[in-house]
Amino acid sequence: MTHTTPKHGGGWPPSGMDPEVIRVLRPSDGSLVGELAVTPSHEVPRRVERARSVQAGWASLLPKDRERRLRALLEAIDERTPEIEDTIVAETGKPRAEATVEIVSVVDHIRFLLKNATGFFRPRRIPTGWMAWKQAFVQRDPLGVVGVISPWNYPFMLSMTPTCTALFGGNGVVLKPSEFTPYSGLLVEDIARDAGLPEGLVQVVIGGGETGEALVRAGVDKIFFTGGSRTGRAVLAAAADSLTPSVLELGGKDAAIVLEDADLARASRGIVWGAFLNAGQSCIAVERVYVVERVYDAFLREVLAHIRKLKAGSSAGVEIGPMTTPAQLAWVEQQLAEAVEAGATVVTGGHRTDPASNVLEPTVLTGLDPTSSILREESFGPVLPVVRVKDCEEAIHLANETPYGLSASVWTKDRKRGLALARRIRAGAVCVNDALAHFGIAGLPFGGVGESGFGRSHGIEGLEEVTRSRSLLVDRMGIEREPWWFPYNRGTERLLRGALLFRLRGGLKGAFAAIALMVKGGRR
Ligand code: NAD
């Protein structure tokens, strides 16, 4: 690691005083990654103010000049790729290939923003309706300073992507990465510095929930929060005090629906990957599968065959690594125990590879009661409940049963039917014959409904979240008095009634009615 206390944590505390320190441990073997000083809560608003003072200059640049400078992020990431991968692997325990995927996704987003941000800022002419003598425009303005709060499961990607979106939107950023993965967050500040962005435009504060809450209350112009639904509620409650708008990217309980005409070879592979990638610690992991009974046995056989070939462990070269935090592992084990007690069968897995490790074997459960908590509450671990259903109607009904609504997938050879069913699932995104891939398309807006949160990241919608609209109107005629200005008289009334008829009846019919009224000079 390149960072040590006191380089980060803002030079806090003054010499001679013991800092509050975060110890970051490797999930693979419990060894120390490093220690960092916590940024004291009272320091957080100062960081926001500093970012704000730098942001004013950043916002005043033409979008194309900002883009030119932000292009340097690509070079900075290129230079640091091995370090970024090492840091992600050290802090999360995930396989290196999955660390690389985080960087690919970030770079793809930067490319998307490079292509689209300048056009996004171009003012748009808006039709003026009956006020034909006016000109109207709408343009987008930066918000100011965006507070980004990120989780540990994709610690680089989920810190860097919202930061980049905010920067392309002309904003400054104060980022609070997860206390479990702060070094991945600190890389965001380093990359911004390497890219030559103005000093202070991107700053990282270190700490846990208290520091996160301090950021929410620090006078930022928006909070972009990614994390659990319970924390999301606390963030929103704190944001309400200062009416700080928020994007909440929260948890999920994503369903996969396997229909009788599915390509089982593809469906089983895709679902196994979607469920066990990152040891199941993805917000959009496949967390439950509903399989139409005609293909249930065959599907389960194929799933088990794929799982048998997966390597789980803490060393390099595995597909399933350790779970990142002991608390997450404990939660998944508790959920499993409860499901088994309620009558579920563990068809494979169910144990740690070694009692002393954080590695949970990829686990498949069957025979679940539909009301079981493991089918309703987010697991966020390598556990896949497989449920037999009568038909697709039952599958859709069950898929829509949870309060979450992040994403889902439908597996069928009939693409038209797949799309029709996809539209009936209550979720921010649905894939047909694929899982999770929507996240990898930078132009597709990403976000949830219900307890999965609100607001969108990615795509043009992501840029909209970090900017606000400004409406502009210009009068082109320069007449001394608009017909509806004081003083009100018969002419005012006539004109407004004419306008009303024109808009009510529309087109030529409306125009004739309005003219007739003016000429007659009376009431209609
Ligand atoms: P978490 O909610 O525990 O923590 C997320 C972040 O919030 C951390 O930085 C944490 O320090 C901070 N925090 C904690 N309490 C806070 C408070 N009161 N005010 C402000 N900030 C506070 O989540 P986690 O365990 O780090 O991540 C796992 C969760 O994140 C899962 O539920 C997962 O589904 C969700 N997630 C969602 C998405 C998405 O895009 N929808 C992506 C990844 C993860």
XYZ file of C-alpha atoms in Angstrom, residues 2-4 6-11 36-37 39 43-44 47-48 50-51 70 72-73 76-77 80 83-84 87 106 148 150 155-156 158-164 167 172-177 181-206 215:
73
model
C 1.278 3.454 -0.753
C -0.737 5.185 1.944
C 0.001 5.373 5.608
C -0.820 10.507 8.557
C -0.577 11.166 4.801
C -4.307 10.584 4.560
C -7.013 11.448 6.998
C -6.165 15.093 6.340
C -3.041 15.403 8.462
C -5.592 5.150 8.475
C -6.554 8.087 10.628
C -11.238 12.204 9.496
C -13.324 18.462 9.633
C -15.775 17.129 7.022
C -13.402 19.604 3.196
C -16.714 20.363 1.513
C -12.579 23.591 0.193
C -14.020 21.502 -2.643
C -10.792 14.652 -17.602
C -6.191 12.473 -18.426
C -7.996 10.201 -15.943
C -3.684 7.978 -14.745
C -5.699 4.756 -14.433
C -1.864 2.635 -11.792
C -1.807 -0.978 -7.967
C -5.579 -0.602 -8.273
C -5.560 -2.784 -3.580
C -14.895 2.605 -14.722
C -20.275 10.227 -2.550
C -19.582 4.020 -1.217
C -14.894 -0.422 -3.711
C -13.061 1.163 -6.632
C -18.573 2.360 -6.896
C -16.323 5.183 -5.685
C -14.813 6.167 -9.016
C -17.881 5.991 -11.287
C -20.091 8.428 -9.336
C -17.050 10.656 -8.783
C -16.342 10.781 -12.533
C -16.760 15.753 -12.268
C -16.432 18.909 -6.907
C -16.547 15.663 -4.916
C -16.019 14.635 -1.324
C -15.929 10.849 -1.182
C -16.338 8.661 1.876
C -15.368 5.100 0.996
C -12.001 -0.610 1.814
C -10.674 2.938 2.315
C -7.488 2.406 0.292
C -9.540 1.705 -2.842
C -11.308 5.014 -2.194
C -8.062 6.905 -1.635
C -6.948 5.814 -5.089
C -9.723 7.997 -6.508
C -8.102 11.089 -4.993
C -4.669 9.959 -6.185
C -5.911 9.385 -9.734
C -7.554 12.825 -9.804
C -4.259 14.340 -8.673
C -2.234 12.332 -11.224
C -4.623 13.529 -13.930
C -3.776 17.116 -13.009
C -7.247 18.067 -11.816
C -7.331 21.132 -9.555
C -6.074 20.289 -6.068
C -8.999 19.885 -3.680
C -11.616 19.256 -6.370
C -11.747 15.585 -5.307
C -11.185 14.797 -1.646
C -11.560 11.639 0.378
C -12.629 11.513 4.012
C -11.961 8.403 6.051
C -20.765 14.219 5.095
